[in-house]
Amino acid sequence: MRVSIAARHLDMTDAMRTHVESQLDKVRHHFDRVIDVDVVLSVEKHRHTADITLHANGVRIHGKDTSSDMYVSVDTVVDKIDRQILRFKGRNHRYQPRKGKLGEVSELEQADVAAADVAEPAARRIVREPISVKPMSVDEAAMQLELRNDAFLVFRNADTQEVNVIYGKHDGTVALVEPEK
């Protein structure tokens, strides 16, 4: 397990580092592959914030908590992440494994790379963020969207092999954007 701990406006003590690592051992047994954990501990006035992002088995899980004590914040955010992992694993065992050809680059992906090289007008400032478009079912994509707490998710539909976008609407429903045929 690779743990990266960063402290902002706070002196990182050995006791704090040991506490964070011992708390993270609680979630380690849930995964069979290497876990990467990024921990950011910060203090602003009287607010102690613990922000943890966990990458394991192809899943990204994020948790954040703020309280008046850093130890309490770390304990609470690890409990939140543990609940998210259990919820993910409970849902994940119902799904069939993906059947897709990994490593192949489609014409659509090649066109995306070629379009990314085109320069934009000087009036706009566009920041390019490359993403990996993984094959998954629509149900898996909805589950990943919920776990990530992101606005949207771009994925390759395992059934149609086309790039789709899924996003959460304000009324609690999830919308799927797919190309016309």
CSV table of N, CA and C in Angstrom, one decimal, residues 17-163:
chain,number,residue,atom,x,y,z
A,17,ARG,N,1.0,10.8,11.7
A,17,ARG,CA,1.3,9.9,10.6
A,17,ARG,C,1.0,8.4,10.9
A,18,THR,N,1.4,8.0,12.1
A,18,THR,CA,1.1,6.6,12.6
A,18,THR,C,-0.4,6.4,12.7
A,19,HIS,N,-1.2,7.4,13.2
A,19,HIS,CA,-2.6,7.3,13.4
A,19,HIS,C,-3.3,7.2,12.0
A,20,VAL,N,-2.9,8.0,11.0
A,20,VAL,CA,-3.5,7.9,9.7
A,20,VAL,C,-3.2,6.5,9.1
A,21,GLU,N,-2.0,6.1,9.2
A,21,GLU,CA,-1.6,4.8,8.6
A,21,GLU,C,-2.4,3.6,9.2
A,22,SER,N,-2.5,3.7,10.6
A,22,SER,CA,-3.2,2.6,11.3
A,22,SER,C,-4.7,2.6,10.9
A,23,GLN,N,-5.3,3.8,10.7
A,23,GLN,CA,-6.7,3.9,10.3
A,23,GLN,C,-6.9,3.4,8.9
A,24,LEU,N,-5.9,3.6,8.0
A,24,LEU,CA,-6.0,3.2,6.7
A,24,LEU,C,-5.9,1.6,6.5
A,25,ASP,N,-5.3,1.0,7.5
A,25,ASP,CA,-5.2,-0.4,7.5
A,25,ASP,C,-6.5,-1.1,7.6
A,26,LYS,N,-7.5,-0.4,8.1
A,26,LYS,CA,-8.9,-0.9,8.2
A,26,LYS,C,-9.5,-1.2,6.8
A,27,VAL,N,-9.1,-0.3,5.8
A,27,VAL,CA,-9.7,-0.5,4.5
A,27,VAL,C,-8.8,-1.4,3.6
A,28,ARG,N,-7.6,-1.6,4.0
A,28,ARG,CA,-6.7,-2.4,3.2
A,28,ARG,C,-7.2,-3.8,2.9
A,29,HIS,N,-7.8,-4.5,3.9
A,29,HIS,CA,-8.2,-5.9,3.7
A,29,HIS,C,-9.3,-6.0,2.7
A,30,HIS,N,-9.9,-5.0,2.3
A,30,HIS,CA,-11.0,-5.1,1.3
A,30,HIS,C,-10.6,-5.3,-0.1
A,31,PHE,N,-9.3,-5.1,-0.4
A,31,PHE,CA,-8.8,-5.2,-1.8
A,31,PHE,C,-7.7,-6.2,-1.9
A,32,ASP,N,-7.6,-6.8,-3.1
A,32,ASP,CA,-6.6,-7.8,-3.4
A,32,ASP,C,-5.4,-7.3,-4.1
A,33,ARG,N,-5.5,-6.1,-4.7
A,33,ARG,CA,-4.4,-5.4,-5.4
A,33,ARG,C,-3.9,-4.3,-4.6
A,34,VAL,N,-2.8,-3.7,-5.2
A,34,VAL,CA,-2.1,-2.6,-4.5
A,34,VAL,C,-3.0,-1.4,-4.4
A,35,ILE,N,-3.0,-0.8,-3.2
A,35,ILE,CA,-3.8,0.4,-3.0
A,35,ILE,C,-2.9,1.6,-2.9
A,36,ASP,N,-3.4,2.7,-3.6
A,36,ASP,CA,-2.7,4.0,-3.6
A,36,ASP,C,-3.6,4.9,-2.8
A,37,VAL,N,-3.1,5.5,-1.8
A,37,VAL,CA,-3.9,6.4,-1.0
A,37,VAL,C,-3.3,7.8,-0.9
A,38,ASP,N,-4.0,8.8,-1.2
A,38,ASP,CA,-3.5,10.2,-1.1
A,38,ASP,C,-4.3,10.9,0.0
A,39,VAL,N,-3.6,11.3,1.0
A,39,VAL,CA,-4.2,12.0,2.2
A,39,VAL,C,-3.7,13.4,2.3
A,40,VAL,N,-4.7,14.3,2.4
A,40,VAL,CA,-4.3,15.7,2.6
A,40,VAL,C,-5.0,16.2,3.9
A,41,LEU,N,-4.1,16.6,4.9
A,41,LEU,CA,-4.6,17.1,6.1
A,41,LEU,C,-4.4,18.6,6.2
A,42,SER,N,-5.4,19.4,6.5
A,42,SER,CA,-5.3,20.8,6.5
A,42,SER,C,-6.0,21.5,7.6
A,43,VAL,N,-5.5,22.6,8.0
A,43,VAL,CA,-6.1,23.4,9.1
A,43,VAL,C,-6.3,24.8,8.6
A,44,GLU,N,-7.6,25.2,8.8
A,44,GLU,CA,-8.0,26.6,8.5
A,44,GLU,C,-8.7,27.1,9.7
A,45,LYS,N,-8.2,28.1,10.4
A,45,LYS,CA,-8.7,28.6,11.6
A,45,LYS,C,-8.9,27.5,12.6
A,46,HIS,N,-10.2,27.1,12.9
A,46,HIS,CA,-10.4,26.0,13.9
A,46,HIS,C,-11.0,24.8,13.2
A,47,ARG,N,-10.9,24.8,11.9
A,47,ARG,CA,-11.4,23.6,11.1
A,47,ARG,C,-10.3,22.7,10.7
A,48,HIS,N,-10.3,21.5,11.1
A,48,HIS,CA,-9.3,20.5,10.8
A,48,HIS,C,-10.0,19.6,9.8
A,49,THR,N,-9.4,19.5,8.6
A,49,THR,CA,-10.0,18.8,7.4
A,49,THR,C,-9.1,17.7,7.0
A,50,ALA,N,-9.7,16.5,6.9
A,50,ALA,CA,-9.0,15.3,6.3
A,50,ALA,C,-9.7,15.0,5.0
A,51,ASP,N,-8.8,14.9,4.0
A,51,ASP,CA,-9.3,14.6,2.6
A,51,ASP,C,-8.5,13.4,2.1
A,52,ILE,N,-9.2,12.3,1.8
A,52,ILE,CA,-8.6,11.0,1.5
A,52,ILE,C,-9.1,10.6,0.1
A,53,THR,N,-8.2,10.2,-0.8
A,53,THR,CA,-8.6,9.6,-2.1
A,53,THR,C,-7.9,8.3,-2.2
A,54,LEU,N,-8.7,7.3,-2.5
A,54,LEU,CA,-8.2,5.9,-2.5
A,54,LEU,C,-8.3,5.3,-3.9
A,55,HIS,N,-7.3,4.8,-4.5
A,55,HIS,CA,-7.3,4.1,-5.8
A,55,HIS,C,-6.9,2.7,-5.6
A,56,ALA,N,-7.9,1.8,-5.9
A,56,ALA,CA,-7.6,0.3,-5.8
A,56,ALA,C,-8.5,-0.4,-6.7
A,57,ASN,N,-8.0,-1.5,-7.3
A,57,ASN,CA,-8.8,-2.4,-8.2
A,57,ASN,C,-9.5,-1.6,-9.3
A,58,GLY,N,-9.0,-0.5,-9.8
A,58,GLY,CA,-9.6,0.3,-10.8
A,58,GLY,C,-10.7,1.2,-10.3
A,59,VAL,N,-10.8,1.4,-9.0
A,59,VAL,CA,-11.9,2.2,-8.5
A,59,VAL,C,-11.2,3.4,-7.7
A,60,ARG,N,-11.9,4.6,-7.9
A,60,ARG,CA,-11.4,5.7,-7.1
A,60,ARG,C,-12.5,6.1,-6.1
A,61,ILE,N,-12.1,6.1,-4.8
A,61,ILE,CA,-13.1,6.5,-3.8
A,61,ILE,C,-12.5,7.7,-3.0
A,62,HIS,N,-13.4,8.7,-2.8
A,62,HIS,CA,-13.0,9.9,-2.2
A,62,HIS,C,-13.8,10.2,-0.9
A,63,GLY,N,-13.2,10.7,0.1
A,63,GLY,CA,-13.9,11.1,1.3
A,63,GLY,C,-13.3,12.3,1.9
A,64,LYS,N,-14.1,13.1,2.5
A,64,LYS,CA,-13.6,14.4,3.2
A,64,LYS,C,-14.4,14.6,4.4
A,65,ASP,N,-13.8,15.1,5.5
A,65,ASP,CA,-14.5,15.4,6.7
A,65,ASP,C,-13.8,16.6,7.4
A,66,THR,N,-14.6,17.4,8.0
A,66,THR,CA,-14.1,18.6,8.8
A,66,THR,C,-14.6,18.5,10.2
A,67,SER,N,-13.8,18.8,11.2
A,67,SER,CA,-14.2,18.9,12.6
A,67,SER,C,-13.2,19.8,13.3
A,68,SER,N,-13.4,19.8,14.6
A,68,SER,CA,-12.5,20.7,15.4
A,68,SER,C,-11.2,19.9,15.9
A,69,ASP,N,-11.1,18.6,15.6
A,69,ASP,CA,-10.0,17.8,16.0
A,69,ASP,C,-9.5,17.0,14.8
A,70,MET,N,-8.2,17.0,14.5
A,70,MET,CA,-7.7,16.3,13.3
A,70,MET,C,-7.9,14.8,13.5
A,71,TYR,N,-7.7,14.2,14.6
A,71,TYR,CA,-7.8,12.8,14.9
A,71,TYR,C,-9.3,12.4,14.6
A,72,VAL,N,-10.2,13.2,15.0
A,72,VAL,CA,-11.7,12.9,14.8
A,72,VAL,C,-12.0,12.9,13.3
A,73,SER,N,-11.4,13.9,12.6
A,73,SER,CA,-11.6,14.1,11.2
A,73,SER,C,-11.1,12.8,10.4
A,74,VAL,N,-9.9,12.4,10.8
A,74,VAL,CA,-9.3,11.2,10.1
A,74,VAL,C,-10.2,10.0,10.4
A,75,ASP,N,-10.6,9.8,11.6
A,75,ASP,CA,-11.4,8.6,12.0
A,75,ASP,C,-12.7,8.6,11.2
A,76,THR,N,-13.4,9.8,11.1
A,76,THR,CA,-14.7,9.9,10.4
A,76,THR,C,-14.5,9.7,8.9
A,77,VAL,N,-13.5,10.3,8.3
A,77,VAL,CA,-13.4,10.1,6.9
A,77,VAL,C,-13.0,8.7,6.5
A,78,VAL,N,-12.2,8.0,7.3
A,78,VAL,CA,-11.9,6.6,7.1
A,78,VAL,C,-13.2,5.7,7.2
A,79,ASP,N,-14.0,6.0,8.2
A,79,ASP,CA,-15.3,5.3,8.3
A,79,ASP,C,-16.2,5.5,7.1
A,80,LYS,N,-16.2,6.8,6.6
A,80,LYS,CA,-17.0,7.1,5.4
A,80,LYS,C,-16.5,6.3,4.2
A,81,ILE,N,-15.2,6.2,4.0
A,81,ILE,CA,-14.6,5.5,2.9
A,81,ILE,C,-14.9,4.0,3.1
A,82,ASP,N,-14.8,3.5,4.3
A,82,ASP,CA,-15.1,2.1,4.5
A,82,ASP,C,-16.5,1.7,4.1
A,83,ARG,N,-17.5,2.6,4.5
A,83,ARG,CA,-18.9,2.4,4.1
A,83,ARG,C,-19.0,2.4,2.6
A,84,GLN,N,-18.3,3.4,1.9
A,84,GLN,CA,-18.4,3.4,0.4
A,84,GLN,C,-17.9,2.1,-0.2
A,85,ILE,N,-16.8,1.6,0.4
A,85,ILE,CA,-16.2,0.4,-0.2
A,85,ILE,C,-17.1,-0.8,0.0
A,86,LEU,N,-17.8,-0.9,1.2
A,86,LEU,CA,-18.7,-2.0,1.4
A,86,LEU,C,-19.9,-1.8,0.4
A,87,ARG,N,-20.4,-0.6,0.2
A,87,ARG,CA,-21.5,-0.4,-0.7
A,87,ARG,C,-21.1,-0.8,-2.1
A,88,PHE,N,-19.9,-0.4,-2.5
A,88,PHE,CA,-19.4,-0.7,-3.8
A,88,PHE,C,-19.2,-2.2,-4.0
A,89,LYS,N,-18.7,-2.9,-3.0
A,89,LYS,CA,-18.5,-4.3,-3.2
A,89,LYS,C,-19.8,-5.1,-3.1
A,90,GLY,N,-20.8,-4.6,-2.4
A,90,GLY,CA,-22.1,-5.2,-2.4
A,90,GLY,C,-22.8,-5.1,-3.7
A,91,ARG,N,-22.6,-4.0,-4.4
A,91,ARG,CA,-23.2,-3.8,-5.7
A,91,ARG,C,-22.4,-4.5,-6.8
A,92,ASN,N,-21.1,-4.5,-6.6
A,92,ASN,CA,-20.2,-5.0,-7.7
A,92,ASN,C,-20.3,-6.5,-7.9
A,93,HIS,N,-20.6,-7.2,-6.9
A,93,HIS,CA,-20.6,-8.7,-7.1
A,93,HIS,C,-21.8,-9.1,-7.9
A,94,ARG,N,-22.8,-8.3,-8.1
A,94,ARG,CA,-23.9,-8.6,-9.0
A,94,ARG,C,-23.6,-8.5,-10.4
A,95,TYR,N,-22.6,-7.8,-10.8
A,95,TYR,CA,-22.3,-7.5,-12.2
A,95,TYR,C,-21.4,-8.6,-12.9
A,96,GLN,N,-21.7,-8.8,-14.1
A,96,GLN,CA,-20.9,-9.8,-14.9
A,96,GLN,C,-19.6,-9.1,-15.3
A,97,PRO,N,-18.5,-9.8,-15.4
A,97,PRO,CA,-17.2,-9.1,-15.8
A,97,PRO,C,-17.4,-8.6,-17.2
A,98,ARG,N,-16.6,-7.5,-17.5
A,98,ARG,CA,-16.7,-6.8,-18.8
A,98,ARG,C,-16.0,-7.7,-19.8
A,99,LYS,N,-16.6,-7.6,-21.0
A,99,LYS,CA,-16.0,-8.3,-22.1
A,99,LYS,C,-15.7,-7.3,-23.2
A,100,GLY,N,-14.5,-6.9,-23.2
A,100,GLY,CA,-14.0,-5.9,-24.2
A,100,GLY,C,-12.6,-6.2,-24.6
A,101,LYS,N,-12.2,-5.6,-25.7
A,101,LYS,CA,-10.8,-5.8,-26.1
A,101,LYS,C,-10.0,-4.6,-25.6
A,102,LEU,N,-9.2,-4.9,-24.6
A,102,LEU,CA,-8.4,-3.8,-24.1
A,102,LEU,C,-7.1,-3.7,-24.9
A,103,GLY,N,-6.6,-2.4,-25.0
A,103,GLY,CA,-5.4,-2.2,-25.7
A,103,GLY,C,-5.6,-1.8,-27.1
A,104,GLU,N,-6.8,-2.0,-27.7
A,104,GLU,CA,-7.1,-1.6,-29.1
A,104,GLU,C,-7.5,-0.1,-29.1
A,105,VAL,N,-7.0,0.6,-30.1
A,105,VAL,CA,-7.3,2.0,-30.3
A,105,VAL,C,-8.3,2.1,-31.5
A,106,SER,N,-9.5,2.6,-31.2
A,106,SER,CA,-10.5,2.7,-32.3
A,106,SER,C,-10.3,3.9,-33.1
A,107,GLU,N,-11.0,4.0,-34.2
A,107,GLU,CA,-11.0,5.2,-35.1
A,107,GLU,C,-11.4,6.4,-34.3
A,108,LEU,N,-12.4,6.3,-33.5
A,108,LEU,CA,-13.0,7.4,-32.7
A,108,LEU,C,-11.9,7.9,-31.8
A,109,GLU,N,-11.2,7.1,-31.1
A,109,GLU,CA,-10.1,7.5,-30.2
A,109,GLU,C,-9.0,8.2,-31.0
A,110,GLN,N,-8.7,7.7,-32.2
A,110,GLN,CA,-7.7,8.3,-33.0
A,110,GLN,C,-8.1,9.7,-33.4
A,111,ALA,N,-9.4,9.9,-33.7
A,111,ALA,CA,-9.9,11.2,-34.1
A,111,ALA,C,-9.9,12.1,-33.0
A,112,ASP,N,-10.1,11.6,-31.8
A,112,ASP,CA,-10.1,12.5,-30.6
A,112,ASP,C,-8.7,13.0,-30.3
A,113,VAL,N,-7.7,12.1,-30.5
A,113,VAL,CA,-6.3,12.5,-30.3
A,113,VAL,C,-5.9,13.6,-31.4
A,114,ALA,N,-6.3,13.4,-32.6
A,114,ALA,CA,-6.0,14.3,-33.7
A,114,ALA,C,-6.7,15.7,-33.4
A,115,ALA,N,-7.9,15.6,-32.9
A,115,ALA,CA,-8.6,16.9,-32.7
A,115,ALA,C,-8.0,17.6,-31.5
A,116,ALA,N,-7.4,16.9,-30.6
A,116,ALA,CA,-6.8,17.5,-29.4
A,116,ALA,C,-5.5,18.3,-29.8
A,117,ASP,N,-4.9,18.0,-30.9
A,117,ASP,CA,-3.7,18.7,-31.3
A,117,ASP,C,-4.0,20.0,-32.0
A,118,VAL,N,-5.3,20.2,-32.4
A,118,VAL,CA,-5.6,21.5,-33.1
A,118,VAL,C,-5.6,22.6,-32.1
A,119,ALA,N,-5.0,23.7,-32.4
A,119,ALA,CA,-4.9,24.9,-31.5
A,119,ALA,C,-6.2,25.6,-31.4
A,120,GLU,N,-6.5,26.2,-30.3
A,120,GLU,CA,-7.7,26.9,-30.0
A,120,GLU,C,-7.4,28.4,-30.2
A,121,PRO,N,-8.5,29.2,-30.5
A,121,PRO,CA,-8.3,30.7,-30.5
A,121,PRO,C,-7.7,31.2,-29.3
A,122,ALA,N,-6.9,32.4,-29.4
A,122,ALA,CA,-6.2,33.0,-28.2
A,122,ALA,C,-7.2,33.5,-27.2
A,123,ALA,N,-8.5,33.8,-27.6
A,123,ALA,CA,-9.4,34.4,-26.7
A,123,ALA,C,-9.9,33.4,-25.6
A,124,ARG,N,-9.8,32.1,-25.8
A,124,ARG,CA,-10.2,31.1,-24.9
A,124,ARG,C,-9.0,30.5,-24.2
A,125,ARG,N,-9.2,30.1,-23.0
A,125,ARG,CA,-8.1,29.4,-22.3
A,125,ARG,C,-8.7,28.0,-22.0
A,126,ILE,N,-8.3,27.0,-22.7
A,126,ILE,CA,-8.8,25.7,-22.5
A,126,ILE,C,-7.7,24.8,-21.9
A,127,VAL,N,-8.0,24.1,-20.9
A,127,VAL,CA,-7.0,23.2,-20.2
A,127,VAL,C,-7.4,21.8,-20.6
A,128,ARG,N,-6.6,21.1,-21.2
A,128,ARG,CA,-6.8,19.7,-21.7
A,128,ARG,C,-6.5,18.7,-20.5
A,129,GLU,N,-7.5,17.9,-20.3
A,129,GLU,CA,-7.3,16.8,-19.3
A,129,GLU,C,-7.6,15.5,-19.9
A,130,PRO,N,-6.5,14.8,-20.2
A,130,PRO,CA,-6.7,13.4,-20.8
A,130,PRO,C,-7.4,12.5,-19.8
A,131,ILE,N,-8.2,11.7,-20.4
A,131,ILE,CA,-8.9,10.7,-19.5
A,131,ILE,C,-8.8,9.3,-20.2
A,132,SER,N,-8.9,8.3,-19.4
A,132,SER,CA,-8.9,6.9,-20.0
A,132,SER,C,-10.4,6.5,-20.1
A,133,VAL,N,-10.7,6.1,-21.3
A,133,VAL,CA,-12.1,5.7,-21.5
A,133,VAL,C,-12.2,4.2,-21.4
A,134,LYS,N,-12.7,3.7,-20.2
A,134,LYS,CA,-12.7,2.3,-19.9
A,134,LYS,C,-14.0,1.7,-20.4
A,135,PRO,N,-14.0,0.5,-20.9
A,135,PRO,CA,-15.3,-0.2,-21.2
A,135,PRO,C,-16.0,-0.6,-20.0
A,136,MET,N,-17.3,-0.3,-19.9
A,136,MET,CA,-18.1,-0.7,-18.8
A,136,MET,C,-19.5,-0.7,-19.2
A,137,SER,N,-20.4,-1.3,-18.4
A,137,SER,CA,-21.8,-1.3,-18.7
A,137,SER,C,-22.4,0.0,-18.2
A,138,VAL,N,-23.6,0.3,-18.6
A,138,VAL,CA,-24.3,1.6,-18.2
A,138,VAL,C,-24.5,1.5,-16.6
A,139,ASP,N,-24.8,0.4,-16.1
A,139,ASP,CA,-25.0,0.3,-14.7
A,139,ASP,C,-23.7,0.5,-13.9
A,140,GLU,N,-22.6,-0.1,-14.4
A,140,GLU,CA,-21.3,0.2,-13.8
A,140,GLU,C,-20.9,1.6,-13.8
A,141,ALA,N,-21.2,2.3,-14.9
A,141,ALA,CA,-20.9,3.7,-15.1
A,141,ALA,C,-21.7,4.5,-14.1
A,142,ALA,N,-23.0,4.2,-13.9
A,142,ALA,CA,-23.8,4.9,-12.9
A,142,ALA,C,-23.3,4.7,-11.5
A,143,MET,N,-22.8,3.5,-11.2
A,143,MET,CA,-22.2,3.3,-9.9
A,143,MET,C,-20.9,4.0,-9.7
A,144,GLN,N,-20.1,4.1,-10.7
A,144,GLN,CA,-18.8,4.8,-10.6
A,144,GLN,C,-19.1,6.3,-10.5
A,145,LEU,N,-20.1,6.8,-11.2
A,145,LEU,CA,-20.5,8.2,-11.0
A,145,LEU,C,-20.9,8.6,-9.6
A,146,GLU,N,-21.7,7.7,-9.0
A,146,GLU,CA,-22.1,7.9,-7.6
A,146,GLU,C,-21.0,7.8,-6.7
A,147,LEU,N,-20.0,6.9,-6.9
A,147,LEU,CA,-18.9,6.8,-6.0
A,147,LEU,C,-17.9,7.9,-6.1
A,148,ARG,N,-17.7,8.4,-7.3
A,148,ARG,CA,-16.8,9.5,-7.5
A,148,ARG,C,-17.3,10.9,-7.1
A,149,ASN,N,-18.6,11.1,-7.0
A,149,ASN,CA,-19.2,12.4,-6.7
A,149,ASN,C,-18.7,13.4,-7.8
A,150,ASP,N,-18.6,13.0,-9.0
A,150,ASP,CA,-18.2,13.9,-10.1
A,150,ASP,C,-19.5,14.4,-10.8
A,151,ALA,N,-19.4,15.4,-11.6
A,151,ALA,CA,-20.5,15.9,-12.4
A,151,ALA,C,-20.9,15.0,-13.5
A,152,PHE,N,-19.9,14.3,-14.1
A,152,PHE,CA,-20.2,13.4,-15.3
A,152,PHE,C,-19.1,12.4,-15.3
A,153,LEU,N,-19.3,11.4,-16.2
A,153,LEU,CA,-18.4,10.3,-16.4
A,153,LEU,C,-18.4,9.9,-17.9
A,154,VAL,N,-17.2,9.9,-18.5
A,154,VAL,CA,-17.0,9.5,-19.9
A,154,VAL,C,-16.6,8.0,-19.9
A,155,PHE,N,-17.2,7.2,-20.6
A,155,PHE,CA,-16.9,5.7,-20.6
A,155,PHE,C,-17.2,5.1,-22.0
A,156,ARG,N,-16.6,3.9,-22.2
A,156,ARG,CA,-16.9,3.2,-23.4
A,156,ARG,C,-18.0,2.2,-23.0
A,157,ASN,N,-19.1,2.2,-23.7
A,157,ASN,CA,-20.2,1.3,-23.5
A,157,ASN,C,-19.8,-0.1,-23.9
A,158,ALA,N,-19.8,-1.0,-23.0
A,158,ALA,CA,-19.4,-2.4,-23.2
A,158,ALA,C,-20.3,-3.1,-24.2
A,159,ASP,N,-21.6,-2.7,-24.3
A,159,ASP,CA,-22.5,-3.3,-25.2
A,159,ASP,C,-22.3,-2.8,-26.7
A,160,THR,N,-22.2,-1.5,-26.9
A,160,THR,CA,-22.1,-0.9,-28.2
A,160,THR,C,-20.7,-0.5,-28.6
A,161,GLN,N,-19.7,-0.5,-27.7
A,161,GLN,CA,-18.3,-0.2,-28.0
A,161,GLN,C,-18.2,1.3,-28.4
A,162,GLU,N,-19.2,2.1,-28.1
A,162,GLU,CA,-19.1,3.6,-28.4
A,162,GLU,C,-18.9,4.4,-27.1
A,163,VAL,N,-18.3,5.6,-27.3
A,163,VAL,CA,-18.1,6.4,-26.2
A,163,VAL,C,-19.4,7.1,-25.7
